[in-house]
GROMACS .gro file of C-alpha atoms in nm:
model
  347
    1UNK     CA    1   1.321  -0.891   0.207
    2UNK     CA    2   1.687  -0.933   0.285
    3UNK     CA    3   1.907  -0.630   0.263
    4UNK     CA    4   2.077  -0.784  -0.037
    5UNK     CA    5   1.742  -0.788  -0.213
    6UNK     CA    6   1.697  -0.417  -0.170
    7UNK     CA    7   1.846  -0.138  -0.373
    8UNK     CA    8   1.927   0.194  -0.216
    9UNK     CA    9   1.725   0.475  -0.363
   10UNK     CA   10   1.970   0.721  -0.511
   11UNK     CA   11   1.965   1.087  -0.408
   12UNK     CA   12   2.037   1.424  -0.553
   13UNK     CA   13   2.115   1.715  -0.322
   14UNK     CA   14   2.067   2.064  -0.463
   15UNK     CA   15   1.933   2.401  -0.351
   16UNK     CA   16   1.557   2.418  -0.308
   17UNK     CA   17   1.379   2.684  -0.507
   18UNK     CA   18   1.018   2.562  -0.534
   19UNK     CA   19   0.787   2.481  -0.244
   20UNK     CA   20   0.454   2.300  -0.233
   21UNK     CA   21   0.270   2.254   0.095
   22UNK     CA   22   0.033   1.970   0.166
   23UNK     CA   23  -0.142   1.904   0.499
   24UNK     CA   24  -0.347   1.590   0.553
   25UNK     CA   25  -0.494   1.378   0.830
   26UNK     CA   26  -0.263   1.484   1.110
   27UNK     CA   27   0.048   1.491   0.894
   28UNK     CA   28   0.231   1.800   0.776
   29UNK     CA   29   0.413   1.722   0.453
   30UNK     CA   30   0.622   1.963   0.251
   31UNK     CA   31   0.721   1.850  -0.095
   32UNK     CA   32   0.999   2.051  -0.251
   33UNK     CA   33   1.121   2.038  -0.609
   34UNK     CA   34   1.387   2.191  -0.828
   35UNK     CA   35   1.355   2.389  -1.150
   36UNK     CA   36   1.637   2.335  -1.394
   37UNK     CA   37   1.427   2.378  -1.708
   38UNK     CA   38   1.074   2.492  -1.798
   39UNK     CA   39   0.853   2.276  -1.575
   40UNK     CA   40   0.650   1.986  -1.698
   41UNK     CA   41   0.280   2.043  -1.637
   42UNK     CA   42   0.159   1.854  -1.333
   43UNK     CA   43  -0.204   1.770  -1.286
   44UNK     CA   44  -0.317   1.776  -0.923
   45UNK     CA   45  -0.620   1.592  -0.789
   46UNK     CA   46  -0.739   1.590  -0.428
   47UNK     CA   47  -1.011   1.366  -0.291
   48UNK     CA   48  -1.098   1.124  -0.012
   49UNK     CA   49  -1.016   0.752  -0.017
   50UNK     CA   50  -0.867   0.489   0.212
   51UNK     CA   51  -1.024   0.666   0.507
   52UNK     CA   52  -0.818   0.981   0.457
   53UNK     CA   53  -0.737   1.264   0.219
   54UNK     CA   54  -0.541   1.173  -0.091
   55UNK     CA   55  -0.332   1.395  -0.317
   56UNK     CA   56  -0.239   1.281  -0.666
   57UNK     CA   57   0.023   1.478  -0.859
   58UNK     CA   58   0.096   1.343  -1.207
   59UNK     CA   59   0.302   1.462  -1.501
   60UNK     CA   60   0.318   1.298  -1.844
   61UNK     CA   61   0.429   1.407  -2.187
   62UNK     CA   62   0.254   1.110  -2.348
   63UNK     CA   63  -0.093   1.088  -2.188
   64UNK     CA   64  -0.322   1.357  -2.051
   65UNK     CA   65  -0.222   1.346  -1.683
   66UNK     CA   66  -0.581   1.415  -1.575
   67UNK     CA   67  -0.677   1.081  -1.725
   68UNK     CA   68  -0.403   0.905  -1.526
   69UNK     CA   69  -0.498   1.078  -1.203
   70UNK     CA   70  -0.864   0.985  -1.235
   71UNK     CA   71  -0.774   0.622  -1.307
   72UNK     CA   72  -0.561   0.621  -0.992
   73UNK     CA   73  -0.842   0.769  -0.785
   74UNK     CA   74  -1.086   0.508  -0.917
   75UNK     CA   75  -0.844   0.236  -0.806
   76UNK     CA   76  -0.798   0.387  -0.461
   77UNK     CA   77  -1.174   0.401  -0.413
   78UNK     CA   78  -1.211   0.040  -0.530
   79UNK     CA   79  -0.955  -0.075  -0.275
   80UNK     CA   80  -1.117   0.138  -0.005
   81UNK     CA   81  -1.435  -0.070  -0.035
   82UNK     CA   82  -1.262  -0.401  -0.089
   83UNK     CA   83  -1.046  -0.396   0.223
   84UNK     CA   84  -1.271  -0.204   0.464
   85UNK     CA   85  -1.355  -0.453   0.743
   86UNK     CA   86  -1.671  -0.259   0.832
   87UNK     CA   87  -1.821  -0.255   0.482
   88UNK     CA   88  -2.052  -0.552   0.409
   89UNK     CA   89  -1.933  -0.544   0.047
   90UNK     CA   90  -1.573  -0.594   0.159
   91UNK     CA   91  -1.396  -0.927   0.125
   92UNK     CA   92  -1.240  -0.865   0.467
   93UNK     CA   93  -1.587  -0.826   0.617
   94UNK     CA   94  -1.686  -1.156   0.457
   95UNK     CA   95  -1.383  -1.334   0.602
   96UNK     CA   96  -1.438  -1.186   0.948
   97UNK     CA   97  -1.803  -1.294   0.951
   98UNK     CA   98  -1.740  -1.650   0.831
   99UNK     CA   99  -1.745  -1.796   1.184
  100UNK     CA  100  -1.416  -1.975   1.137
  101UNK     CA  101  -1.505  -2.138   0.805
  102UNK     CA  102  -1.280  -2.141   0.502
  103UNK     CA  103  -1.342  -1.848   0.264
  104UNK     CA  104  -1.241  -1.852  -0.101
  105UNK     CA  105  -1.076  -1.526  -0.205
  106UNK     CA  106  -0.926  -1.372  -0.517
  107UNK     CA  107  -0.553  -1.364  -0.578
  108UNK     CA  108  -0.516  -0.998  -0.479
  109UNK     CA  109  -0.675  -1.054  -0.139
  110UNK     CA  110  -0.488  -1.379  -0.078
  111UNK     CA  111  -0.154  -1.216  -0.158
  112UNK     CA  112  -0.214  -0.912   0.062
  113UNK     CA  113  -0.327  -1.113   0.366
  114UNK     CA  114  -0.027  -1.341   0.324
  115UNK     CA  115   0.201  -1.039   0.306
  116UNK     CA  116   0.047  -0.897   0.623
  117UNK     CA  117   0.110  -1.223   0.809
  118UNK     CA  118   0.465  -1.234   0.676
  119UNK     CA  119   0.532  -0.886   0.816
  120UNK     CA  120   0.386  -1.003   1.148
  121UNK     CA  121   0.627  -1.294   1.148
  122UNK     CA  122   0.940  -1.095   1.070
  123UNK     CA  123   0.856  -0.825   1.326
  124UNK     CA  124   0.773  -1.081   1.597
  125UNK     CA  125   0.414  -0.963   1.605
  126UNK     CA  126   0.482  -0.589   1.642
  127UNK     CA  127   0.285  -0.555   1.320
  128UNK     CA  128  -0.031  -0.763   1.349
  129UNK     CA  129  -0.325  -0.763   1.104
  130UNK     CA  130  -0.554  -0.951   1.348
  131UNK     CA  131  -0.636  -0.670   1.591
  132UNK     CA  132  -0.982  -0.605   1.449
  133UNK     CA  133  -1.166  -0.680   1.772
  134UNK     CA  134  -0.927  -0.466   1.979
  135UNK     CA  135  -0.967  -0.175   1.739
  136UNK     CA  136  -1.345  -0.210   1.768
  137UNK     CA  137  -1.319  -0.225   2.149
  138UNK     CA  138  -1.127   0.104   2.159
  139UNK     CA  139  -1.370   0.264   1.913
  140UNK     CA  140  -1.101   0.374   1.671
  141UNK     CA  141  -1.276   0.191   1.387
  142UNK     CA  142  -1.570   0.433   1.396
  143UNK     CA  143  -1.381   0.739   1.519
  144UNK     CA  144  -1.556   0.725   1.859
  145UNK     CA  145  -1.267   0.625   2.083
  146UNK     CA  146  -1.311   0.553   2.451
  147UNK     CA  147  -1.113   0.387   2.731
  148UNK     CA  148  -1.206   0.018   2.783
  149UNK     CA  149  -1.164  -0.155   3.114
  150UNK     CA  150  -0.860  -0.370   3.188
  151UNK     CA  151  -1.079  -0.680   3.190
  152UNK     CA  152  -1.230  -0.593   2.851
  153UNK     CA  153  -0.887  -0.550   2.699
  154UNK     CA  154  -0.757  -0.871   2.855
  155UNK     CA  155  -1.052  -1.070   2.723
  156UNK     CA  156  -1.045  -0.919   2.376
  157UNK     CA  157  -0.671  -0.971   2.346
  158UNK     CA  158  -0.739  -1.345   2.357
  159UNK     CA  159  -0.906  -1.310   2.018
  160UNK     CA  160  -0.604  -1.183   1.826
  161UNK     CA  161  -0.273  -1.316   1.699
  162UNK     CA  162  -0.146  -1.368   1.347
  163UNK     CA  163  -0.090  -1.740   1.406
  164UNK     CA  164  -0.468  -1.776   1.398
  165UNK     CA  165  -0.474  -1.704   1.024
  166UNK     CA  166  -0.464  -2.019   0.810
  167UNK     CA  167  -0.405  -2.041   0.436
  168UNK     CA  168  -0.506  -2.302   0.179
  169UNK     CA  169  -0.258  -2.226  -0.099
  170UNK     CA  170  -0.396  -2.486  -0.339
  171UNK     CA  171  -0.752  -2.354  -0.332
  172UNK     CA  172  -0.671  -1.993  -0.242
  173UNK     CA  173  -0.874  -1.990   0.078
  174UNK     CA  174  -0.838  -1.815   0.415
  175UNK     CA  175  -0.959  -1.927   0.756
  176UNK     CA  176  -0.960  -1.741   1.088
  177UNK     CA  177  -0.936  -1.924   1.420
  178UNK     CA  178  -1.023  -1.827   1.776
  179UNK     CA  179  -1.274  -1.560   1.679
  180UNK     CA  180  -1.015  -1.314   1.547
  181UNK     CA  181  -1.092  -1.034   1.304
  182UNK     CA  182  -0.867  -0.900   1.031
  183UNK     CA  183  -0.795  -0.529   0.996
  184UNK     CA  184  -0.547  -0.452   0.721
  185UNK     CA  185  -0.530  -0.080   0.798
  186UNK     CA  186  -0.156  -0.104   0.863
  187UNK     CA  187  -0.076  -0.234   0.515
  188UNK     CA  188  -0.370  -0.173   0.279
  189UNK     CA  189  -0.285   0.193   0.230
  190UNK     CA  190   0.068   0.100   0.125
  191UNK     CA  191  -0.070  -0.158  -0.116
  192UNK     CA  192  -0.305   0.100  -0.265
  193UNK     CA  193  -0.018   0.340  -0.320
  194UNK     CA  194   0.177   0.068  -0.499
  195UNK     CA  195  -0.121   0.004  -0.724
  196UNK     CA  196  -0.139   0.376  -0.794
  197UNK     CA  197   0.219   0.376  -0.919
  198UNK     CA  198   0.153   0.067  -1.134
  199UNK     CA  199  -0.145   0.235  -1.297
  200UNK     CA  200   0.052   0.551  -1.372
  201UNK     CA  201   0.332   0.351  -1.531
  202UNK     CA  202   0.086   0.144  -1.734
  203UNK     CA  203  -0.036   0.466  -1.898
  204UNK     CA  204   0.312   0.612  -1.942
  205UNK     CA  205   0.635   0.439  -1.830
  206UNK     CA  206   0.791   0.785  -1.803
  207UNK     CA  207   0.514   0.938  -1.592
  208UNK     CA  208   0.640   1.129  -1.289
  209UNK     CA  209   0.491   1.268  -0.971
  210UNK     CA  210   0.366   1.114  -0.648
  211UNK     CA  211   0.056   0.991  -0.468
  212UNK     CA  212   0.004   1.080  -0.103
  213UNK     CA  213  -0.255   0.930   0.133
  214UNK     CA  214  -0.276   1.041   0.494
  215UNK     CA  215   0.087   1.145   0.489
  216UNK     CA  216   0.224   0.825   0.331
  217UNK     CA  217   0.384   0.891  -0.005
  218UNK     CA  218   0.470   0.680  -0.308
  219UNK     CA  219   0.696   0.846  -0.562
  220UNK     CA  220   0.591   0.774  -0.920
  221UNK     CA  221   0.892   0.936  -1.081
  222UNK     CA  222   1.147   1.213  -1.028
  223UNK     CA  223   1.025   1.569  -1.055
  224UNK     CA  224   1.061   1.689  -1.415
  225UNK     CA  225   1.211   1.348  -1.489
  226UNK     CA  226   1.539   1.404  -1.309
  227UNK     CA  227   1.510   1.582  -0.975
  228UNK     CA  228   1.416   1.446  -0.631
  229UNK     CA  229   1.103   1.518  -0.442
  230UNK     CA  230   1.192   1.637  -0.095
  231UNK     CA  231   0.963   1.534   0.188
  232UNK     CA  232   0.958   1.718   0.517
  233UNK     CA  233   0.878   1.494   0.813
  234UNK     CA  234   0.638   1.645   1.065
  235UNK     CA  235   0.750   1.723   1.417
  236UNK     CA  236   0.510   1.510   1.627
  237UNK     CA  237   0.463   1.787   1.882
  238UNK     CA  238   0.480   2.097   1.662
  239UNK     CA  239   0.301   2.200   1.344
  240UNK     CA  240   0.624   2.226   1.150
  241UNK     CA  241   0.879   2.001   0.979
  242UNK     CA  242   1.167   1.852   1.176
  243UNK     CA  243   1.362   1.676   0.900
  244UNK     CA  244   1.390   1.651   0.521
  245UNK     CA  245   1.447   1.350   0.298
  246UNK     CA  246   1.517   1.339  -0.077
  247UNK     CA  247   1.355   1.074  -0.296
  248UNK     CA  248   1.380   1.001  -0.665
  249UNK     CA  249   1.179   0.682  -0.618
  250UNK     CA  250   1.042   0.463  -0.341
  251UNK     CA  251   0.805   0.537  -0.057
  252UNK     CA  252   0.789   0.690   0.289
  253UNK     CA  253   0.538   0.624   0.568
  254UNK     CA  254   0.498   0.771   0.914
  255UNK     CA  255   0.310   0.633   1.213
  256UNK     CA  256   0.251   0.879   1.496
  257UNK     CA  257   0.062   0.916   1.820
  258UNK     CA  258  -0.081   1.247   1.697
  259UNK     CA  259  -0.292   1.105   1.412
  260UNK     CA  260  -0.595   0.967   1.601
  261UNK     CA  261  -0.608   0.996   1.977
  262UNK     CA  262  -0.803   1.112   2.279
  263UNK     CA  263  -0.689   1.230   2.618
  264UNK     CA  264  -0.820   1.133   2.960
  265UNK     CA  265  -0.685   1.246   3.296
  266UNK     CA  266  -0.389   1.404   3.120
  267UNK     CA  267  -0.290   1.084   2.936
  268UNK     CA  268  -0.292   1.039   2.560
  269UNK     CA  269  -0.449   0.727   2.412
  270UNK     CA  270  -0.375   0.682   2.040
  271UNK     CA  271  -0.483   0.431   1.777
  272UNK     CA  272  -0.158   0.235   1.732
  273UNK     CA  273  -0.215  -0.061   1.960
  274UNK     CA  274   0.057  -0.287   2.099
  275UNK     CA  275  -0.044  -0.643   2.003
  276UNK     CA  276   0.114  -0.779   2.320
  277UNK     CA  277  -0.068  -0.554   2.568
  278UNK     CA  278  -0.383  -0.443   2.388
  279UNK     CA  279  -0.309  -0.083   2.489
  280UNK     CA  280  -0.168   0.201   2.278
  281UNK     CA  281   0.204   0.144   2.229
  282UNK     CA  282   0.425   0.354   2.456
  283UNK     CA  283   0.772   0.495   2.420
  284UNK     CA  284   0.743   0.649   2.074
  285UNK     CA  285   0.596   0.971   1.937
  286UNK     CA  286   0.650   0.888   1.570
  287UNK     CA  287   0.822   0.640   1.340
  288UNK     CA  288   0.912   0.719   0.979
  289UNK     CA  289   1.024   0.449   0.736
  290UNK     CA  290   1.166   0.489   0.386
  291UNK     CA  291   1.146   0.179   0.168
  292UNK     CA  292   1.164   0.070  -0.191
  293UNK     CA  293   0.789   0.006  -0.193
  294UNK     CA  294   0.492   0.148  -0.003
  295UNK     CA  295   0.377  -0.187   0.139
  296UNK     CA  296   0.706  -0.233   0.323
  297UNK     CA  297   0.714   0.130   0.437
  298UNK     CA  298   0.357   0.114   0.569
  299UNK     CA  299   0.392  -0.212   0.762
  300UNK     CA  300   0.736  -0.140   0.905
  301UNK     CA  301   0.636   0.211   1.017
  302UNK     CA  302   0.368   0.056   1.237
  303UNK     CA  303   0.608  -0.208   1.369
  304UNK     CA  304   0.882   0.047   1.434
  305UNK     CA  305   0.640   0.262   1.633
  306UNK     CA  306   0.533  -0.034   1.849
  307UNK     CA  307   0.895  -0.138   1.905
  308UNK     CA  308   1.020   0.215   1.965
  309UNK     CA  309   1.139   0.148   2.319
  310UNK     CA  310   1.370  -0.117   2.171
  311UNK     CA  311   1.512   0.145   1.937
  312UNK     CA  312   1.854  -0.017   1.911
  313UNK     CA  313   1.695  -0.326   1.759
  314UNK     CA  314   1.484  -0.117   1.522
  315UNK     CA  315   1.763   0.101   1.383
  316UNK     CA  316   1.999  -0.196   1.344
  317UNK     CA  317   1.765  -0.465   1.215
  318UNK     CA  318   1.496  -0.288   1.013
  319UNK     CA  319   1.733  -0.187   0.731
  320UNK     CA  320   1.785  -0.562   0.677
  321UNK     CA  321   1.411  -0.584   0.613
  322UNK     CA  322   1.423  -0.299   0.364
  323UNK     CA  323   1.317  -0.018   0.598
  324UNK     CA  324   1.528   0.289   0.676
  325UNK     CA  325   1.404   0.431   1.004
  326UNK     CA  326   1.378   0.753   1.202
  327UNK     CA  327   1.221   0.732   1.547
  328UNK     CA  328   1.109   1.018   1.767
  329UNK     CA  329   1.098   0.873   2.117
  330UNK     CA  330   0.899   1.003   2.412
  331UNK     CA  331   1.061   1.325   2.523
  332UNK     CA  332   1.172   1.412   2.170
  333UNK     CA  333   1.492   1.208   2.141
  334UNK     CA  334   1.562   1.118   1.777
  335UNK     CA  335   1.715   0.787   1.668
  336UNK     CA  336   1.798   0.701   1.307
  337UNK     CA  337   1.935   0.404   1.122
  338UNK     CA  338   2.258   0.476   0.941
  339UNK     CA  339   2.079   0.406   0.614
  340UNK     CA  340   1.813   0.670   0.684
  341UNK     CA  341   2.082   0.935   0.685
  342UNK     CA  342   2.159   0.851   0.323
  343UNK     CA  343   1.831   1.017   0.227
  344UNK     CA  344   1.896   1.345   0.404
  345UNK     CA  345   2.056   1.659   0.274
  346UNK     CA  346   2.422   1.702   0.352
  347UNK     CA  347   2.467   1.951   0.633
   0.00000   0.00000   0.00000
């Protein structure tokens, strides 16, 4: 994922004349388009998958877009079951319950777990797919969060760390050491959005639209085949947009402390845990990442949030990994990589 391996997503900047509002799972997303000719018909499908609300907007002049949208939804629901660590039918559940034994997995699972570990390596553990036991301890896995004791966190933290994931490439097997548990929540949604785009393009290479899940968006194709979708990034402390980005292709993901949280004694405890402390990461209100693909955007948004206090490192180094970053730090200070600004409207 060197910078040289990434292509900048080109932009078009024109006056906005069509608005479409979507609100999901703590995010406030405005998608704006442009009408330069009679609009292509877009089929819109809303449902629940991946533990959140999903919005599928598809246009095609070749295939009935409803057929494409339903195929995408079927795939999202398949992946919801497959990678849910709490579902006994899930391959992740099977790996977590294997008591440290080798587990044979399919190529899709093997590739995704390897990708998650690779992101952990290149972010020095800021993104970590092995926090399953910590997430359970905090209660965020079942939406019943509570404040653990310091001793509980310290003990549970011993059973995490991406270096405890072993791979048998020859036999396509995975093994977990030290009692860790996988939770791919920080990357599985991005993978699902990539699969959604692949499905749309398999039906019609010229299909356009987008798929949105919990605020993360994968562009399938430019609006009406030529114009950018414009995404408004939510202000983490107000129910309104604070910035706009223009995308013809690619993906955008946001991690924020306003998605899932509880408050105790005037302090907010959110679900994005710092792998080094076991506590919710501090110093950042939200992190938005634009990338060429949704897997990169999803993983790096989590890592950028965790590393927010080291914002200079994030805005300078993440573009080399393929992520263009905007951070909203505690107090509301905004920091952006120079590459992120390429996706904004000219002032």
